[in-house]
XYZ file of C-alpha atoms in Angstrom:
770
model
C -14.058 -2.000 10.302
C -14.275 -5.783 10.505
C -16.769 -5.913 13.403
C -19.913 -8.069 13.161
C -23.069 -6.009 12.708
C -26.758 -6.950 12.811
C -28.437 -7.205 9.408
C -32.192 -7.006 9.793
C -34.495 -9.399 7.924
C -31.791 -11.302 6.076
C -29.226 -11.890 8.824
C -29.931 -12.179 12.547
C -27.011 -12.094 14.949
C -27.341 -13.063 18.591
C -24.453 -11.887 20.752
C -23.832 -13.788 23.981
C -20.672 -11.943 25.004
C -20.846 -13.220 28.579
C -20.244 -16.761 27.360
C -18.033 -15.772 24.452
C -20.567 -17.120 21.981
C -21.794 -15.655 18.708
C -24.807 -17.330 17.147
C -25.477 -16.583 13.484
C -28.525 -17.449 11.427
C -28.558 -16.701 7.709
C -31.420 -17.165 5.269
C -30.453 -19.580 2.507
C -31.778 -17.198 -0.133
C -29.045 -14.607 0.409
C -25.275 -14.626 0.658
C -22.346 -12.274 0.404
C -21.439 -11.155 -3.112
C -18.443 -9.065 -4.137
C -19.287 -6.272 -6.566
C -16.079 -5.330 -8.343
C -15.854 -1.899 -10.011
C -12.167 -1.922 -10.954
C -9.427 0.563 -10.110
C -9.875 3.361 -7.589
C -12.016 6.007 -9.278
C -11.087 9.037 -7.131
C -9.430 9.980 -3.853
C -12.573 11.102 -2.003
C -13.263 8.084 0.204
C -16.586 9.425 1.499
C -17.817 10.031 -2.038
C -16.729 6.519 -3.006
C -18.588 4.932 -0.092
C -21.714 6.983 -0.807
C -21.670 5.972 -4.460
C -21.463 2.304 -3.436
C -24.463 2.720 -1.131
C -26.383 4.540 -3.869
C -25.672 1.760 -6.349
C -26.873 -0.881 -3.898
C -29.926 1.206 -2.921
C -30.981 1.415 -6.567
C -31.456 -2.353 -6.506
C -32.729 -3.070 -2.985
C -35.079 -0.083 -2.822
C -33.772 2.196 -0.068
C -30.583 3.621 1.395
C -31.572 2.276 4.808
C -31.736 -1.308 3.559
C -28.571 -0.785 1.508
C -26.762 0.257 4.690
C -27.954 -2.905 6.458
C -26.919 -5.178 3.596
C -23.526 -3.556 2.956
C -20.657 -5.656 4.345
C -17.624 -3.702 3.080
C -16.901 -0.705 0.888
C -13.597 -1.029 -0.988
C -12.243 2.434 -1.715
C -8.460 2.717 -1.233
C -6.631 0.417 -3.641
C -9.605 -0.351 -5.864
C -13.342 0.279 -6.056
C -16.229 -2.001 -5.162
C -18.215 -3.392 -2.280
C -19.375 -6.614 -0.631
C -23.048 -6.973 0.256
C -25.668 -9.523 1.249
C -27.679 -10.189 -1.908
C -30.165 -12.703 -3.210
C -29.356 -14.244 -6.585
C -31.884 -12.014 -8.315
C -30.468 -8.889 -6.652
C -26.945 -9.950 -7.618
C -28.107 -10.304 -11.213
C -29.623 -6.785 -11.184
C -26.447 -5.288 -9.709
C -24.348 -7.003 -12.386
C -26.382 -5.181 -15.058
C -25.686 -1.706 -13.638
C -23.307 0.603 -15.550
C -19.724 0.431 -14.293
C -20.009 -3.018 -12.732
C -17.332 -5.358 -14.006
C -18.370 -8.484 -12.191
C -20.508 -9.734 -9.334
C -19.227 -12.945 -7.828
C -20.093 -14.921 -4.709
C -17.863 -14.812 -1.660
C -15.466 -17.785 -1.385
C -13.291 -19.313 1.308
C -9.511 -19.663 1.465
C -7.439 -21.709 3.887
C -4.204 -21.369 5.826
C -1.083 -23.033 4.397
C 1.710 -23.803 7.762
C 16.018 -20.024 15.212
C 18.323 -21.932 13.065
C 16.935 -20.854 9.740
C 18.412 -17.345 9.730
C 21.936 -18.633 10.399
C 21.428 -21.186 7.622
C 20.488 -18.343 5.267
C 23.613 -16.347 6.146
C 21.894 -13.770 8.352
C 23.574 -14.481 11.674
C 23.089 -11.647 14.151
C 26.729 -12.108 15.172
C 28.102 -11.172 11.736
C 28.637 -7.411 11.283
C 28.843 -7.507 7.475
C 25.690 -9.269 6.272
C 22.453 -7.802 4.955
C 20.812 -8.039 8.384
C 23.155 -5.344 9.717
C 23.512 -3.335 6.502
C 19.734 -2.898 6.536
C 19.706 -1.989 10.251
C 17.581 -5.135 10.700
C 14.741 -3.705 8.620
C 14.288 -0.571 10.721
C 11.534 1.684 9.354
C 9.959 -0.974 7.097
C 6.354 -2.051 7.741
C 5.338 -5.671 7.116
C 1.601 -6.290 6.804
C 0.525 -9.818 7.735
C -2.849 -11.200 6.602
C -3.496 -14.216 8.820
C -5.231 -15.324 12.042
C -4.167 -12.314 14.119
C -1.524 -11.983 16.822
C -0.849 -12.836 20.480
C 0.564 -9.459 21.560
C 1.951 -10.558 24.938
C 4.602 -12.752 23.316
C 8.133 -11.500 23.960
C 8.694 -11.745 20.206
C 6.610 -8.585 19.854
C 8.466 -6.471 22.383
C 9.372 -3.038 21.021
C 12.664 -2.952 22.906
C 15.370 -1.387 20.716
C 12.930 -0.206 18.054
C 12.809 3.287 16.644
C 9.742 5.486 16.252
C 6.727 4.477 14.197
C 7.495 5.319 10.528
C 6.078 8.635 9.387
C 4.372 7.078 6.357
C 2.147 4.885 8.565
C -1.547 5.867 8.350
C -3.166 2.824 9.917
C -4.850 2.166 13.253
C -5.107 -0.344 16.082
C -8.615 -1.626 16.732
C -9.772 -2.902 20.106
C -12.003 -5.927 20.501
C -12.526 -8.995 22.617
C -9.389 -9.531 24.690
C -7.458 -6.893 22.773
C -6.945 -3.318 23.930
C -5.375 -1.065 21.326
C -3.678 1.220 23.862
C -1.934 -1.572 25.743
C -1.445 -4.256 23.102
C -0.108 -2.134 20.260
C 3.367 -0.640 20.561
C 6.314 0.298 18.343
C 6.465 -3.318 17.080
C 2.753 -3.976 16.530
C 1.822 -0.591 15.095
C -1.444 -1.656 13.483
C -4.056 -4.329 14.155
C -7.374 -4.755 12.373
C -9.860 -7.614 12.010
C -12.260 -8.507 9.204
C -14.951 -11.108 9.843
C -18.178 -9.954 8.195
C -17.576 -11.813 4.953
C -16.825 -15.059 6.779
C -19.694 -14.761 9.264
C -22.222 -14.222 6.511
C -21.200 -17.514 4.870
C -20.415 -19.722 7.871
C -23.849 -19.530 9.496
C -22.770 -21.351 12.681
C -21.406 -20.422 16.116
C -17.870 -19.195 15.591
C -16.647 -19.312 19.183
C -17.022 -22.824 20.627
C -15.174 -24.902 23.197
C -13.436 -26.779 20.370
C -12.593 -23.670 18.358
C -12.120 -20.725 20.658
C -12.027 -17.375 18.882
C -11.831 -13.654 19.608
C -13.661 -10.899 17.764
C -10.526 -8.806 17.735
C -6.968 -8.988 16.359
C -6.114 -11.522 19.093
C -4.970 -14.870 17.685
C -6.722 -17.999 18.969
C -5.281 -20.314 16.301
C -1.586 -19.389 16.644
C -0.792 -19.515 12.923
C -0.708 -15.728 12.516
C 1.466 -15.240 15.598
C 3.904 -17.812 14.192
C 4.144 -16.174 10.759
C 4.382 -12.627 12.167
C 7.168 -13.560 14.585
C 9.022 -15.385 11.789
C 8.907 -12.293 9.586
C 9.698 -9.587 12.141
C 9.821 -10.979 15.677
C 12.237 -9.372 18.139
C 15.099 -11.281 19.783
C 14.080 -13.798 22.491
C 16.835 -15.779 24.224
C 16.844 -19.370 25.476
C 13.865 -20.642 23.523
C 13.410 -24.302 22.635
C 10.596 -26.678 21.819
C 10.533 -29.414 24.434
C 14.251 -28.945 24.867
C 14.990 -29.196 21.132
C 16.401 -26.432 18.912
C 17.552 -24.367 21.887
C 18.746 -20.870 21.015
C 17.717 -17.295 20.355
C 14.705 -16.889 18.110
C 13.916 -13.806 16.043
C 12.317 -12.761 12.806
C 14.079 -12.008 9.549
C 13.701 -8.254 10.065
C 13.677 -7.880 13.875
C 13.493 -4.075 13.784
C 10.720 -3.883 11.204
C 7.227 -2.973 12.350
C 4.153 -5.177 12.023
C 0.665 -4.326 10.785
C -1.730 -7.172 11.559
C -4.823 -7.858 9.429
C -6.842 -10.720 10.885
C -8.776 -12.269 7.996
C -8.668 -15.976 8.929
C -10.758 -17.552 11.659
C -10.259 -20.576 13.883
C -12.638 -22.953 12.120
C -11.606 -26.197 10.387
C -7.939 -25.348 10.855
C -8.296 -21.746 9.659
C -10.714 -20.348 7.083
C -10.598 -16.972 5.312
C -13.276 -15.306 3.149
C -12.297 -13.532 -0.062
C -14.485 -10.530 0.859
C -12.478 -10.090 4.071
C -9.150 -10.599 2.272
C -10.008 -7.931 -0.310
C -10.997 -5.497 2.439
C -7.692 -6.121 4.233
C -5.772 -5.421 1.016
C -7.766 -2.240 0.544
C -6.969 -0.996 4.052
C -3.320 -2.111 3.947
C -2.731 -0.106 0.752
C -4.151 2.939 2.501
C -2.260 2.285 5.740
C 1.180 2.476 4.156
C 2.631 -1.027 4.484
C 5.805 -1.788 2.512
C 5.474 -5.585 2.334
C 2.443 -7.871 2.539
C 2.816 -11.458 3.729
C 0.041 -13.993 3.086
C 0.313 -17.633 4.113
C -3.106 -18.283 2.573
C -4.252 -20.321 -0.400
C -7.333 -21.837 -2.035
C -7.424 -25.100 -3.964
C -6.954 -26.579 -7.411
C -8.456 -25.701 -9.898
C -7.471 -22.053 -9.541
C -9.476 -18.954 -10.386
C -8.152 -16.701 -13.156
C -5.948 -13.691 -12.400
C -8.872 -11.271 -12.800
C -11.465 -13.329 -10.934
C -12.224 -11.636 -7.609
C -13.127 -14.980 -6.053
C -9.380 -15.417 -5.770
C -9.178 -12.197 -3.779
C -5.423 -12.515 -3.440
C -4.582 -12.012 -7.142
C -6.877 -8.986 -7.411
C -5.830 -7.385 -4.129
C -2.145 -7.997 -4.754
C -2.329 -6.413 -8.237
C -3.403 -3.125 -6.687
C -0.858 -3.432 -3.887
C 2.018 -4.049 -6.313
C 0.834 -1.124 -8.435
C 1.410 1.008 -5.318
C 4.943 -0.370 -4.851
C 4.071 -2.941 -2.166
C 5.759 -6.328 -2.541
C 3.285 -9.175 -1.968
C 4.701 -12.508 -0.762
C 2.492 -15.633 -0.811
C 2.893 -19.336 -0.132
C 2.955 -21.893 -2.949
C 0.593 -24.155 -0.913
C 1.034 -27.604 0.616
C -0.269 -29.968 -2.066
C 3.093 -31.396 -3.169
C 4.840 -33.332 -4.417
C 2.379 -33.600 -7.316
C 3.064 -31.422 -10.350
C 0.910 -28.385 -11.256
C -0.292 -27.860 -7.673
C 1.345 -24.462 -7.066
C -1.031 -21.627 -6.114
C -0.798 -17.821 -6.024
C 0.528 -17.878 -9.570
C 0.049 -14.278 -10.760
C 3.361 -12.838 -12.053
C 3.149 -9.811 -9.727
C 3.179 -12.124 -6.653
C 6.392 -13.493 -5.117
C 5.473 -17.168 -4.581
C 7.396 -19.227 -2.026
C 8.082 -22.972 -1.832
C 9.245 -24.672 1.369
C 12.597 -26.296 2.062
C 14.199 -27.850 5.080
C 17.509 -26.510 6.418
C 20.727 -27.813 7.953
C 19.095 -28.981 11.193
C 17.812 -32.421 12.158
C 16.389 -34.169 15.203
C 17.716 -37.758 15.191
C 16.001 -40.157 17.579
C 17.944 -43.371 18.438
C 16.107 -46.705 18.236
C 17.863 -49.687 19.842
C 16.620 -53.241 19.258
C 17.156 -56.183 21.568
C 19.747 -57.630 19.180
C 21.891 -54.493 19.799
C 21.168 -53.038 16.369
C 20.630 -49.277 16.486
C 18.718 -47.268 13.908
C 18.380 -43.518 13.542
C 14.819 -42.329 13.500
C 13.522 -38.752 13.439
C 11.322 -37.139 16.016
C 10.506 -34.388 18.465
C 10.624 -36.563 21.584
C 12.276 -34.972 24.594
C 11.154 -37.274 27.396
C 13.137 -39.930 29.218
C 14.704 -43.026 27.751
C 11.920 -45.638 27.594
C 14.157 -48.527 28.604
C 13.705 -51.816 26.756
C 10.018 -52.467 26.135
C 8.224 -55.217 24.257
C 7.914 -54.426 20.557
C 4.602 -55.172 18.838
C 3.282 -55.131 15.262
C -0.491 -55.605 14.828
C -1.507 -58.501 12.562
C -5.017 -58.969 11.170
C -6.728 -62.238 10.346
C -7.677 -63.021 6.791
C -6.169 -62.332 3.398
C -4.473 -59.039 4.349
C -2.574 -59.580 7.621
C -0.856 -56.160 7.348
C -4.110 -54.185 7.354
C -4.142 -53.907 11.162
C -0.702 -52.248 11.121
C -1.661 -49.293 8.913
C -1.058 -46.173 11.003
C -4.094 -44.197 9.935
C -6.444 -47.112 10.746
C -4.512 -48.774 13.535
C -6.336 -51.661 15.234
C -5.021 -52.188 18.769
C -6.438 -52.572 22.262
C -5.109 -52.569 25.809
C -4.868 -56.356 26.004
C -2.336 -56.456 23.163
C -0.315 -53.236 23.447
C -0.309 -52.181 27.115
C 3.264 -51.311 28.082
C 4.561 -52.027 24.568
C 6.087 -49.988 21.731
C 4.005 -50.363 18.558
C 5.303 -50.374 14.972
C 2.972 -49.242 12.186
C 3.297 -48.339 8.503
C 1.765 -45.113 7.125
C 0.524 -45.027 3.537
C -0.948 -41.544 3.959
C 1.449 -39.199 5.738
C -0.497 -36.096 6.886
C -1.838 -36.640 10.399
C -0.870 -40.318 10.509
C 1.781 -39.946 13.208
C -0.376 -37.978 15.635
C -3.530 -40.059 15.120
C -1.657 -43.349 15.562
C 0.090 -42.036 18.680
C -3.265 -41.118 20.222
C -4.612 -44.633 19.537
C -1.566 -46.337 21.050
C -1.466 -44.023 24.068
C -5.157 -44.524 24.778
C -4.617 -48.300 24.677
C -1.832 -48.023 27.263
C 1.080 -48.400 24.870
C 4.576 -47.196 25.806
C 5.653 -45.732 22.452
C 5.269 -45.688 18.675
C 7.504 -46.190 15.635
C 5.990 -44.954 12.354
C 7.418 -46.204 9.062
C 6.590 -43.733 6.281
C 7.794 -42.079 3.121
C 10.909 -40.101 4.132
C 10.469 -36.387 4.832
C 12.057 -33.814 7.107
C 8.794 -32.330 8.421
C 8.137 -33.644 11.940
C 5.015 -33.530 14.065
C 5.097 -33.951 17.858
C 3.068 -36.717 19.412
C 0.390 -36.070 21.999
C 1.622 -34.735 25.345
C 5.214 -35.853 24.871
C 4.305 -39.476 24.091
C 7.448 -41.356 22.900
C 7.320 -41.660 19.126
C 9.695 -41.571 16.199
C 9.608 -41.863 12.412
C 11.671 -44.093 10.104
C 11.579 -44.795 6.384
C 10.086 -47.976 4.938
C 13.493 -49.659 4.665
C 14.266 -49.289 8.363
C 10.658 -50.078 9.249
C 10.891 -53.314 7.285
C 14.125 -54.281 9.059
C 12.448 -53.684 12.429
C 9.455 -55.753 11.285
C 11.747 -58.631 10.231
C 13.321 -58.488 13.700
C 9.853 -58.758 15.289
C 8.913 -61.732 13.096
C 12.174 -63.582 13.717
C 12.352 -63.087 17.483
C 10.251 -64.772 20.169
C 10.315 -61.738 22.538
C 11.314 -58.642 20.561
C 12.182 -55.547 22.574
C 13.141 -51.987 21.734
C 14.359 -48.825 23.449
C 13.441 -45.315 22.289
C 15.873 -42.571 23.313
C 15.238 -38.798 23.380
C 15.696 -36.822 20.176
C 18.838 -34.740 19.751
C 19.540 -31.528 17.815
C 22.272 -31.500 15.166
C 23.105 -28.632 12.811
C 25.545 -27.886 10.027
C 27.041 -29.714 7.086
C 26.030 -33.275 8.008
C 22.423 -32.223 7.303
C 21.391 -31.272 3.762
C 18.488 -28.960 2.932
C 15.790 -30.382 0.654
C 12.587 -29.161 -0.940
C 9.834 -30.335 1.415
C 7.607 -33.236 0.408
C 4.437 -31.178 0.973
C 5.597 -28.095 -0.951
C 3.426 -27.517 -4.040
C 5.167 -27.854 -7.385
C 5.005 -26.255 -10.799
C 4.449 -25.854 -13.614
C 1.864 -23.113 -13.296
C -1.605 -24.507 -14.172
C -2.966 -21.094 -15.295
C -0.019 -19.836 -17.359
C 2.753 -22.446 -17.789
C 5.080 -19.786 -19.254
C 5.092 -17.947 -15.902
C 7.489 -19.762 -13.577
C 6.014 -20.730 -10.214
C 7.102 -21.112 -7.497
C 9.605 -18.250 -7.673
C 11.827 -19.184 -4.734
C 12.162 -21.574 -1.787
C 12.854 -20.792 1.861
C 12.973 -22.752 5.124
C 9.518 -24.003 6.039
C 10.194 -27.251 7.901
C 10.229 -27.556 11.709
C 10.276 -23.782 12.180
C 10.378 -22.690 15.832
C 8.511 -19.443 16.471
C 5.982 -17.814 18.780
C 2.372 -18.959 18.798
C -0.851 -18.595 20.734
C -0.799 -20.298 24.151
C -4.175 -21.733 23.134
C -2.579 -23.841 20.390
C -2.544 -27.505 21.292
C 1.054 -28.146 20.252
C 2.558 -25.102 22.004
C 5.018 -25.163 24.852
C 5.648 -21.920 26.708
C 4.120 -19.878 23.883
C 6.291 -21.405 21.135
C 5.884 -24.261 18.717
C 7.460 -25.954 15.701
C 5.388 -25.855 12.530
C 5.972 -26.902 8.926
C 4.424 -25.603 5.710
C 4.810 -23.065 2.951
C 3.060 -20.870 5.534
C 6.335 -20.889 7.456
C 8.505 -20.357 4.345
C 6.499 -17.300 3.262
C 7.366 -15.026 6.237
C 11.045 -15.930 5.838
C 10.936 -14.289 2.415
C 8.735 -11.447 3.701
C 11.360 -10.653 6.333
C 14.106 -10.751 3.707
C 12.087 -8.445 1.444
C 11.877 -5.993 4.356
C 15.683 -6.034 4.659
C 16.049 -5.437 0.912
C 13.501 -2.622 1.085
C 15.535 -0.983 3.846
C 18.734 -1.190 1.770
C 17.042 -0.227 -1.527
C 13.901 1.804 -0.717
C 13.478 2.817 -4.377
C 13.406 -0.731 -5.775
C 10.121 -1.905 -7.291
C 8.467 -5.192 -6.267
C 9.670 -6.682 -9.572
C 13.268 -5.601 -8.922
C 13.144 -7.170 -5.457
C 11.691 -10.368 -6.875
C 14.357 -10.458 -9.595
C 17.164 -9.988 -7.089
C 15.847 -12.894 -5.019
C 15.321 -15.288 -7.943
C 18.601 -14.654 -9.795
C 20.889 -14.968 -6.757
C 19.335 -18.068 -5.166
C 21.274 -21.158 -4.113
C 21.005 -24.363 -6.138
C 23.421 -26.195 -3.854
C 23.720 -26.648 -0.120
C 26.458 -24.620 1.634
C 28.582 -27.792 1.593
C 28.390 -27.868 -2.210
C 26.019 -30.822 -2.470
C 23.025 -30.268 -4.764
C 19.552 -29.703 -3.349
C 17.174 -32.643 -3.575
C 13.373 -32.611 -3.605
C 11.455 -34.983 -1.359
C 8.915 -37.177 -3.087
C 8.442 -40.708 -4.317
C 11.251 -41.148 -5.094
C 13.481 -38.287 -4.042
C 15.169 -36.545 -6.962
C 17.436 -33.649 -7.752
C 15.404 -30.468 -7.310
C 14.500 -28.554 -10.448
C 12.952 -25.205 -11.294
C 9.399 -26.388 -10.662
C 10.350 -27.515 -7.168
C 12.102 -24.372 -5.945
C 12.012 -21.666 -8.644
C 15.398 -19.990 -8.681
C 16.552 -22.064 -5.684
C 16.775 -21.455 -1.938
C 16.760 -17.752 -1.091
C 20.177 -16.124 -0.597
C 19.577 -12.833 1.270
C 23.137 -11.523 1.102
C 23.346 -12.148 -2.632
C 19.915 -10.616 -3.230
C 20.985 -7.328 -1.633
C 23.616 -6.803 -4.363
C 22.484 -8.720 -7.481
C 24.306 -6.578 -10.081
C 21.437 -6.689 -12.601
C 17.666 -6.892 -12.210
C 14.790 -7.696 -14.541
C 12.446 -4.847 -13.682
C 8.741 -4.519 -14.465
C 5.839 -2.185 -13.848
C 2.093 -2.100 -14.320
C 2.445 -1.848 -18.121
C 4.283 -5.189 -18.183
C 1.556 -6.834 -16.121
C -1.044 -5.418 -18.521
C 0.867 -7.021 -21.397
C 0.649 -10.295 -19.489
C -3.120 -9.896 -19.060
C -3.444 -9.171 -22.789
C -1.326 -12.204 -23.628
C -3.718 -14.271 -21.507
C -6.622 -13.057 -23.720
C -8.474 -11.406 -20.862
C -11.241 -8.997 -21.843
C -10.229 -5.347 -22.542
C -13.025 -4.052 -20.331
C -12.049 -6.265 -17.415
C -8.394 -5.221 -17.734
C -9.377 -1.546 -17.882
C -11.462 -1.823 -14.751
C -8.753 -3.739 -12.951
C -6.136 -1.092 -13.697
C -8.415 1.948 -13.408
C -7.332 3.191 -16.861
C -8.676 2.602 -20.344
C -6.739 -0.324 -21.772
C -6.972 -1.658 -25.309
C -4.837 -4.681 -26.016
C -2.900 -4.449 -29.294
C -4.285 -6.201 -32.360
C -1.134 -8.292 -32.456
C -1.307 -10.199 -29.186
C 1.795 -9.747 -27.001
C 3.856 -12.870 -26.441
C 3.719 -14.110 -22.886
C 7.326 -15.235 -23.379
C 8.390 -11.571 -23.560
C 7.124 -10.672 -20.083
C 10.285 -9.392 -18.402
C 10.543 -12.103 -15.766
C 13.857 -13.164 -14.188
C 13.180 -16.642 -15.600
C 12.373 -18.189 -18.977
C 9.818 -20.974 -19.328
C 8.849 -22.257 -22.785
C 6.006 -24.786 -22.490
C 5.648 -25.686 -26.183
C 8.820 -25.235 -28.232
C 8.490 -26.196 -31.872
C 11.657 -25.801 -33.910
C 12.839 -22.337 -32.793
C 11.620 -19.295 -30.869
C 13.118 -15.888 -30.054
C 12.171 -13.827 -27.018
C 13.438 -10.648 -25.359
C 14.522 -9.552 -21.911
C 15.735 -6.223 -20.495
C 18.141 -5.918 -17.597
C 18.811 -2.865 -15.438
C 22.225 -2.288 -13.909
C 22.002 -1.733 -10.137
C 25.709 -2.284 -9.481
C 28.800 -0.317 -10.462
C 28.102 2.157 -13.289
C 30.919 0.899 -15.498
C 30.352 -2.833 -15.796
C 30.749 -5.485 -18.467
C 28.660 -8.649 -18.267
C 29.196 -11.790 -20.328
C 26.675 -14.531 -20.853
C 27.028 -18.143 -19.754
C 24.497 -20.665 -21.062
C 23.513 -24.048 -19.684
C 21.077 -25.228 -22.401
C 18.256 -27.593 -21.470
C 18.731 -31.106 -22.853
C 18.032 -31.326 -26.577
C 18.138 -27.572 -27.214
C 20.601 -24.948 -28.344
C 20.457 -21.431 -26.922
C 21.970 -18.247 -28.342
C 21.937 -14.727 -26.886
C 22.426 -11.427 -28.748
C 24.314 -9.445 -27.716
C 26.326 -11.872 -25.614
C 28.236 -9.041 -23.920
C 26.495 -6.181 -22.081
C 28.427 -2.943 -21.545
C 27.030 -0.503 -18.973
C 28.247 3.005 -18.159
C 26.864 6.159 -16.572
C 24.636 6.715 -19.634
C 23.606 3.128 -20.341
C 21.594 1.708 -17.434
C 19.305 -0.669 -19.311
C 20.045 -3.110 -22.134
C 17.654 -5.354 -24.046
C 18.842 -8.686 -25.422
C 17.245 -11.530 -27.369
C 17.306 -15.224 -26.569
C 16.810 -17.818 -29.315
C 16.031 -21.379 -28.254
C 16.108 -24.109 -30.901
C 15.450 -27.831 -30.871
C 16.378 -30.333 -33.541
C 14.330 -33.129 -31.981
C 10.919 -33.648 -33.572
C 9.540 -35.357 -30.480
C 7.306 -34.454 -27.561
C 9.275 -34.253 -24.341
C 8.833 -33.410 -20.703
C 10.489 -30.263 -19.379
C 14.265 -30.005 -19.432
C 16.100 -27.470 -17.330
C 19.065 -25.168 -17.790
C 20.026 -21.576 -17.147
C 21.061 -18.261 -18.673
C 23.588 -16.403 -16.541
C 25.190 -12.966 -16.794
C 28.410 -12.362 -14.887
C 30.872 -9.502 -14.515
C 33.304 -11.597 -12.494
C 31.746 -10.414 -9.229
C 28.009 -10.895 -9.657
C 26.310 -14.034 -10.975
C 22.829 -13.238 -12.323
C 21.230 -16.591 -13.082
C 17.846 -17.027 -14.774
C 16.246 -20.499 -14.683
C 15.487 -21.818 -18.171
C 12.810 -24.498 -18.629
C 11.802 -25.925 -22.007
C 9.310 -28.536 -23.216
C 9.178 -29.467 -26.889
C 5.755 -30.170 -28.312
C 4.924 -31.235 -31.847
C 1.372 -31.708 -33.030
C 0.650 -35.081 -34.578
C -2.195 -35.802 -37.012
C -5.133 -37.764 -35.650
C -5.386 -41.312 -36.940
């Protein structure tokens, strides 16, 4: 059930509960392996567990030892187990009948008020999807993350209905977490899974630097933040250091939460694939409707059927049971081909900013004023000396690099320091700590422009500017005998003056596993998101903090999925995904196009934000959807040339791929991506009418540059008998050249609904070697 257990001979655990310490010693010759047996073989869970123990006992020599070595038995959504094995034992297990694969455990990492109004879900409007769905009442959102801080007001069950009748899960007690008092009608389930991580980590988990709880309680704060963003209740008068003041809530404030703690407070948050798979297995059994995972791995990615991913395998079984799985795209942008969680059954989320900014005035001694960005809410600094570090030698600017700032008290005491950041992540905070420790009065960081802000240590005055403004400030310093500057507190502005952008850090497509499968699918606010957190988190104030990341964008979409599930309980995960992708915004509410941060900034395209920024009210009534089921995903696996046996085990049914390999271009996605067009290609799509029975849709085409696109039929007529229609799309190029991707769209409209599919094409012609 996720609790650490002693494993004799191979693993020795020393519990020092009085000091909150867990010491773990693991022999180097053994480690956790995941034994994957494919789809669930029968409904008798006891029989399944016994068969797993018998299989392990046949290799290790006795049932008693098998029990000690067993970490998890997977028996609800799929079949298999995780166990401590030596390499030779793992090899013997892999040779047993019925075993698809034995793979070593692997680690994953965490990815990280105004946003709901920006998305059109104001609680004051009586006609939007928030109210039509009764705020997600009766829908259960499962969150796989670092746990939850149950005392937060965001998890009050005030105004909530009874626990849904389809819920079969439990609340587990543990260190600092009592099921009877900490679970309620908001937090209806809470479990924790650590055995897979403990077996690999081999060090004390609970230290003074990284406090942790062996329970669902959240020491890191990341899980509390994502859970409250997805389904937190209303909390009035919340701000972060006086900024962003307002009422915070989740996207589906009346939905219930099921918490699965799979990530642990080490190195920023680490999660073992064995634990993730076990959480999926239990969540499928428990009866969740949506699963939200702000977790990723790293490039290069594992294949869709490789259990070391954990997320792709677990989510396949969840989606097969009708559970929508929402995952983050990761935070490795703006480089291309960095998007993660790329399986077509996953709804993959990029991060955008929104129409809110925190300008921070900077006033120079020559009366010039610049607008920086920051989260500074202290007092006006008054005019202070302004200093830029200069090094001796051939590179005088080297001392002014933020991430390696060279200053001391004799040069910066009482002064505001200017530095230039060449590497953005962590540069602001680390430089602020250096300047503060040296007695400085403030910091100005010049960096590549982005909307994501990070507070400086303990309210230390700091602000960010772009290189252009930073250079102007530097010229002022160099041309003035006694340069001075004043930093003023940050302000909060919202609305049309501020344009949403795709965040600099948000991972980009195309998909590195299957370029024909568009990823990311959608973007959502993930920049400077104010939500609840653990009071143990360093950056928190009053139990709340602002965080940025695709981790924050993911629960926005999870909350929206819960609303859609409440309005359309019979919709499949694919239908929900289609409705979100085809109704997304490509422009800001003011009409200006959406840009993508990077070097340089550019107009956002499909590989930055998928269909666009999520439009919840449009997604609730899309008109048409591109629906799919398990058979379509099997066709995808066949098109990827995966082994018949592996596919059969994954699905739990005998699967033989057709002799003529299916085209990956015919997978019924709500998007079309052609990575290697040569001359002409024809593909098919099928749409299902979910609007008025008698409807006529006409096609509108925006062809990618250098291509022509035709659709047959170009008019779709639906009535009470005709609910689904298949059409073909032919894309042709006359240019015999290799190109980068060009972007367009294919849109169906009946005059009320606009059903837009992103269209991405790259031409590729083979040339003879010379």
